[in-house]
PDB file of C-alpha atoms in Angstrom:
ATOM      1  CA  MET W 872      -0.378  -0.184  -0.114  1.00 59.00           C
ATOM      2  CA  THR W 873       1.464   3.403  -0.500  1.00 59.00           C
ATOM      3  CA  VAL W 874       1.000   6.141   2.023  1.00 84.00           C
ATOM      4  CA  VAL W 875       0.911   9.899   0.933  1.00 86.00           C
ATOM      5  CA  LYS W 876       3.810  11.346   2.490  1.00 88.00           C
ATOM      6  CA  SER W 877       3.444  14.738   4.390  1.00 90.00           C
ATOM      7  CA  THR W 878       4.967  17.907   3.155  1.00 89.00           C
ATOM      8  CA  LEU W 879       5.181  19.538   6.347  1.00 95.00           C
ATOM      9  CA  PRO W 880       7.900  18.755   8.920  1.00 95.00           C
ATOM     10  CA  ASP W 881       6.662  15.271  11.631  1.00 94.00           C
ATOM     11  CA  GLY W 882       5.893  18.740  14.915  1.00 96.00           C
ATOM     12  CA  ALA W 883       3.741  20.339  12.170  1.00 97.00           C
ATOM     13  CA  LEU W 884       2.125  17.788  10.939  1.00 97.00           C
ATOM     14  CA  GLN W 885       0.842  16.574  14.035  1.00 97.00           C
ATOM     15  CA  VAL W 886      -0.784  20.272  15.350  1.00 98.00           C
ATOM     16  CA  THR W 887      -2.369  19.969  11.866  1.00 98.00           C
ATOM     17  CA  GLY W 888      -3.164  16.731  11.711  1.00 98.00           C
ATOM     18  CA  THR W 889      -5.253  17.156  15.177  1.00 98.00           C
ATOM     19  CA  ALA W 890      -6.597  19.528  14.372  1.00 98.00           C
ATOM     20  CA  LEU W 891      -7.942  19.060  11.226  1.00 98.00           C
ATOM     21  CA  GLN W 892      -9.229  15.676  12.274  1.00 98.00           C
ATOM     22  CA  GLU W 893     -11.215  17.321  15.365  1.00 98.00           C
ATOM     23  CA  THR W 894     -12.617  19.951  12.621  1.00 98.00           C
ATOM     24  CA  LEU W 895     -13.909  16.839  10.763  1.00 98.00           C
ATOM     25  CA  VAL W 896     -15.326  15.757  13.776  1.00 98.00           C
ATOM     26  CA  ASP W 897     -17.290  18.649  14.707  1.00 98.00           C
ATOM     27  CA  LEU W 898     -18.557  19.515  11.425  1.00 98.00           C
ATOM     28  CA  LEU W 899     -19.780  16.114  10.576  1.00 98.00           C
ATOM     29  CA  GLY W 900     -21.736  16.269  14.147  1.00 97.00           C
ATOM     30  CA  LEU W 901     -23.017  19.614  13.130  1.00 98.00           C
ATOM     31  CA  SER W 902     -24.156  18.421  10.615  1.00 98.00           C
ATOM     32  CA  LEU W 903     -26.025  15.510  12.021  1.00 97.00           C
ATOM     33  CA  VAL W 904     -27.925  17.937  15.093  1.00 98.00           C
ATOM     34  CA  GLY W 905     -28.824  20.495  11.935  1.00 98.00           C
ATOM     35  CA  LYS W 906     -30.633  17.139  10.561  1.00 97.00           C
ATOM     36  CA  GLN W 907     -31.901  15.953  13.730  1.00 97.00           C
ATOM     37  CA  ALA W 908     -33.550  19.800  13.967  1.00 98.00           C
ATOM     38  CA  HIS W 909     -34.718  19.848  10.579  1.00 98.00           C
ATOM     39  CA  TRP W 910     -36.599  16.688  11.297  1.00 97.00           C
ATOM     40  CA  ASN W 911     -38.525  17.642  14.412  1.00 98.00           C
ATOM     41  CA  ILE W 912     -38.782  21.156  14.497  1.00 98.00           C
ATOM     42  CA  VAL W 913     -42.454  21.951  15.437  1.00 98.00           C
ATOM     43  CA  GLY W 914     -44.065  26.100  15.326  1.00 97.00           C
ATOM     44  CA  PRO W 915     -44.774  28.828  13.478  1.00 97.00           C
ATOM     45  CA  ARG W 916     -41.797  29.887  11.644  1.00 96.00           C
ATOM     46  CA  PHE W 917     -41.100  26.051  10.463  1.00 97.00           C
ATOM     47  CA  ARG W 918     -40.683  26.508   6.852  1.00 97.00           C
ATOM     48  CA  SER W 919     -38.077  29.240   7.549  1.00 96.00           C
ATOM     49  CA  ILE W 920     -35.886  27.834   9.755  1.00 97.00           C
ATOM     50  CA  HIS W 921     -36.646  23.778   8.346  1.00 97.00           C
ATOM     51  CA  LEU W 922     -34.435  25.786   5.362  1.00 97.00           C
ATOM     52  CA  GLN W 923     -32.303  27.232   7.402  1.00 97.00           C
ATOM     53  CA  LEU W 924     -31.033  24.623   9.334  1.00 98.00           C
ATOM     54  CA  ASP W 925     -30.682  22.751   5.402  1.00 97.00           C
ATOM     55  CA  GLU W 926     -28.172  25.506   4.521  1.00 98.00           C
ATOM     56  CA  VAL W 927     -26.168  24.617   7.824  1.00 98.00           C
ATOM     57  CA  VAL W 928     -26.699  21.505   7.123  1.00 98.00           C
ATOM     58  CA  ALA W 929     -25.239  21.519   3.437  1.00 98.00           C
ATOM     59  CA  THR W 930     -22.387  24.278   4.568  1.00 98.00           C
ATOM     60  CA  ALA W 931     -21.052  21.713   7.546  1.00 98.00           C
ATOM     61  CA  ARG W 932     -21.275  18.461   4.930  1.00 98.00           C
ATOM     62  CA  ALA W 933     -19.101  20.768   2.266  1.00 98.00           C
ATOM     63  CA  HIS W 934     -16.429  22.275   4.713  1.00 98.00           C
ATOM     64  CA  SER W 935     -16.116  18.540   6.163  1.00 98.00           C
ATOM     65  CA  ASP W 936     -15.319  17.344   2.438  1.00 98.00           C
ATOM     66  CA  THR W 937     -12.869  19.791   2.004  1.00 98.00           C
ATOM     67  CA  VAL W 938     -11.079  19.413   5.636  1.00 98.00           C
ATOM     68  CA  ALA W 939     -10.935  15.410   5.300  1.00 98.00           C
ATOM     69  CA  GLU W 940      -9.374  15.715   1.751  1.00 98.00           C
ATOM     70  CA  ARG W 941      -7.070  18.521   3.232  1.00 98.00           C
ATOM     71  CA  ALA W 942      -5.886  15.591   6.045  1.00 97.00           C
ATOM     72  CA  ALA W 943      -5.143  13.190   3.121  1.00 97.00           C
ATOM     73  CA  ALA W 944      -3.262  15.570   1.005  1.00 96.00           C
ATOM     74  CA  LEU W 945      -1.240  16.140   3.809  1.00 96.00           C
ATOM     75  CA  GLY W 946      -0.636  12.322   4.828  1.00 95.00           C
ATOM     76  CA  VAL W 947      -3.326  12.000   7.555  1.00 96.00           C
ATOM     77  CA  PRO W 948      -5.671   9.272   7.043  1.00 96.00           C
ATOM     78  CA  PRO W 949      -9.409  11.083   7.948  1.00 98.00           C
ATOM     79  CA  ASP W 950     -11.762   9.291  10.169  1.00 98.00           C
ATOM     80  CA  GLY W 951     -15.120   9.808   9.907  1.00 98.00           C
ATOM     81  CA  ARG W 952     -16.775   6.505  11.262  1.00 97.00           C
ATOM     82  CA  PRO W 953     -19.797   6.775  13.124  1.00 97.00           C
ATOM     83  CA  GLU W 954     -18.312   5.607  16.553  1.00 97.00           C
ATOM     84  CA  THR W 955     -15.309   8.009  16.390  1.00 97.00           C
ATOM     85  CA  VAL W 956     -17.701  11.004  15.315  1.00 97.00           C
ATOM     86  CA  ALA W 957     -19.402   9.885  18.329  1.00 96.00           C
ATOM     87  CA  ALA W 958     -16.240   9.175  20.494  1.00 97.00           C
ATOM     88  CA  ALA W 959     -15.262  12.128  19.962  1.00 97.00           C
ATOM     89  CA  PHE W 960     -17.970  14.381  19.890  1.00 95.00           C
ATOM     90  CA  ALA W 961     -18.172  17.316  22.000  1.00 95.00           C
ATOM     91  CA  LEU W 962     -20.529  20.124  20.930  1.00 95.00           C
ATOM     92  CA  PRO W 963     -24.064  21.139  22.044  1.00 94.00           C
ATOM     93  CA  ASP W 964     -26.862  18.755  20.876  1.00 90.00           C
ATOM     94  CA  ALA W 965     -30.176  18.333  20.933  1.00 92.00           C
ATOM     95  CA  LYS W 966     -32.931  16.777  23.302  1.00 92.00           C
ATOM     96  CA  GLU W 967     -35.128  13.831  21.800  1.00 95.00           C
ATOM     97  CA  GLY W 968     -38.240  14.309  20.417  1.00 97.00           C
ATOM     98  CA  TRP W 969     -40.041  17.157  18.716  1.00 98.00           C
ATOM     99  CA  LEU W 970     -38.448  20.567  19.052  1.00 98.00           C
ATOM    100  CA  ARG W 971     -40.002  24.034  19.072  1.00 97.00           C
ATOM    101  CA  ASP W 972     -38.942  26.822  16.778  1.00 97.00           C
ATOM    102  CA  ASP W 973     -37.381  29.011  19.658  1.00 96.00           C
ATOM    103  CA  GLU W 974     -35.899  26.310  21.043  1.00 97.00           C
ATOM    104  CA  VAL W 975     -33.925  25.025  17.711  1.00 98.00           C
ATOM    105  CA  VAL W 976     -32.690  28.447  17.687  1.00 98.00           C
ATOM    106  CA  GLU W 977     -31.169  28.790  20.797  1.00 97.00           C
ATOM    107  CA  LEU W 978     -29.763  24.823  20.314  1.00 98.00           C
ATOM    108  CA  MET W 979     -28.099  26.351  16.815  1.00 98.00           C
ATOM    109  CA  VAL W 980     -26.540  29.299  18.163  1.00 98.00           C
ATOM    110  CA  ARG W 981     -25.448  27.043  21.353  1.00 98.00           C
ATOM    111  CA  THR W 982     -24.104  24.672  18.717  1.00 98.00           C
ATOM    112  CA  LEU W 983     -22.590  26.810  16.210  1.00 98.00           C
ATOM    113  CA  GLU W 984     -20.951  29.204  18.998  1.00 98.00           C
ATOM    114  CA  ALA W 985     -19.180  26.477  19.911  1.00 98.00           C
ATOM    115  CA  THR W 986     -17.573  24.773  16.710  1.00 98.00           C
ATOM    116  CA  ILE W 987     -16.797  28.189  16.234  1.00 98.00           C
ATOM    117  CA  GLY W 988     -14.976  28.582  18.680  1.00 98.00           C
ATOM    118  CA  ARG W 989     -13.195  25.190  19.221  1.00 98.00           C
ATOM    119  CA  LEU W 990     -11.993  25.939  15.721  1.00 98.00           C
ATOM    120  CA  ARG W 991     -10.494  29.750  16.354  1.00 98.00           C
ATOM    121  CA  GLU W 992      -8.346  27.605  18.655  1.00 98.00           C
ATOM    122  CA  ARG W 993      -7.291  25.479  15.962  1.00 98.00           C
ATOM    123  CA  ILE W 994      -7.105  28.152  13.965  1.00 98.00           C
ATOM    124  CA  ALA W 995      -4.549  29.818  16.713  1.00 98.00           C
ATOM    125  CA  ALA W 996      -2.652  26.296  17.014  1.00 98.00           C
ATOM    126  CA  THR W 997      -1.997  26.025  13.068  1.00 98.00           C
ATOM    127  CA  ASP W 998      -0.330  29.707  12.454  1.00 98.00           C
ATOM    128  CA  GLU W 999       3.017  28.647  12.846  1.00 97.00           C
ATOM    129  CA  PRO W1000       2.957  24.932  11.577  1.00 98.00           C
ATOM    130  CA  ASP W1001       0.692  25.113   8.660  1.00 98.00           C
ATOM    131  CA  PRO W1002      -0.546  28.317   7.243  1.00 98.00           C
ATOM    132  CA  VAL W1003      -2.492  26.555   4.239  1.00 98.00           C
ATOM    133  CA  THR W1004      -4.720  24.918   7.026  1.00 98.00           C
ATOM    134  CA  GLN W1005      -5.122  27.964   9.178  1.00 98.00           C
ATOM    135  CA  ASP W1006      -6.929  29.650   6.257  1.00 98.00           C
ATOM    136  CA  LEU W1007      -9.165  26.422   5.226  1.00 98.00           C
ATOM    137  CA  LEU W1008     -10.500  27.278   9.415  1.00 98.00           C
ATOM    138  CA  ILE W1009     -10.560  30.186   8.493  1.00 98.00           C
ATOM    139  CA  ALA W1010     -13.537  30.131   6.108  1.00 98.00           C
ATOM    140  CA  ILE W1011     -14.865  27.595   7.600  1.00 98.00           C
ATOM    141  CA  THR W1012     -15.195  29.911  10.714  1.00 98.00           C
ATOM    142  CA  ALA W1013     -16.476  32.765   8.424  1.00 98.00           C
ATOM    143  CA  ASP W1014     -19.235  30.953   6.896  1.00 98.00           C
ATOM    144  CA  LEU W1015     -20.179  29.411  10.362  1.00 98.00           C
ATOM    145  CA  GLU W1016     -20.243  33.137  11.685  1.00 98.00           C
ATOM    146  CA  LYS W1017     -22.366  33.829   9.368  1.00 98.00           C
ATOM    147  CA  GLN W1018     -25.208  31.083   9.944  1.00 98.00           C
ATOM    148  CA  ARG W1019     -24.209  31.767  13.465  1.00 98.00           C
ATOM    149  CA  TRP W1020     -25.866  35.271  13.233  1.00 98.00           C
ATOM    150  CA  MET W1021     -28.739  34.359  10.595  1.00 97.00           C
ATOM    151  CA  PHE W1022     -29.757  31.855  13.734  1.00 97.00           C
ATOM    152  CA  ALA W1023     -29.438  34.708  16.532  1.00 97.00           C
ATOM    153  CA  ALA W1024     -31.396  37.308  14.135  1.00 96.00           C
ATOM    154  CA  GLU W1025     -34.493  35.069  14.768  1.00 92.00           C
ATOM    155  CA  ASN W1026     -35.042  35.412  18.791  1.00 84.00           C
ATOM    156  CA  SER W1027     -33.711  39.120  18.478  1.00 78.00           C
TER     157      SER W1027
END
């Protein structure tokens, strides 16, 4: 089997690989939280929030693919298996059952804020080891901050 060799030194690769794997887990988890809320939302703002949740899920899924491919390009095999995501998931999660529209908005604001906070830590960590990955994390953060703003405006 051919293994992809990284262009980064070992120390930089360790930091970068960890940042990418943790981001992959967060993005896959965020997409699952968004879909759970999408399927279970009820209330007068059902339709608009239902559609907005699809935007978050699409954004998270697209970025998760980019993150996984960045890891693979650096020689770090991405791990998006369900058991890996379940074991490492550390974001706010939806409760079981129906969710009122205002609960969904609060959940998404909290979950996006937590994701953004974790991304900002990884942005700082990858500054020196891999500015290319840092740039990717910055772009993801910008997209998620936009989504957070849109949800926060719902309950203002």
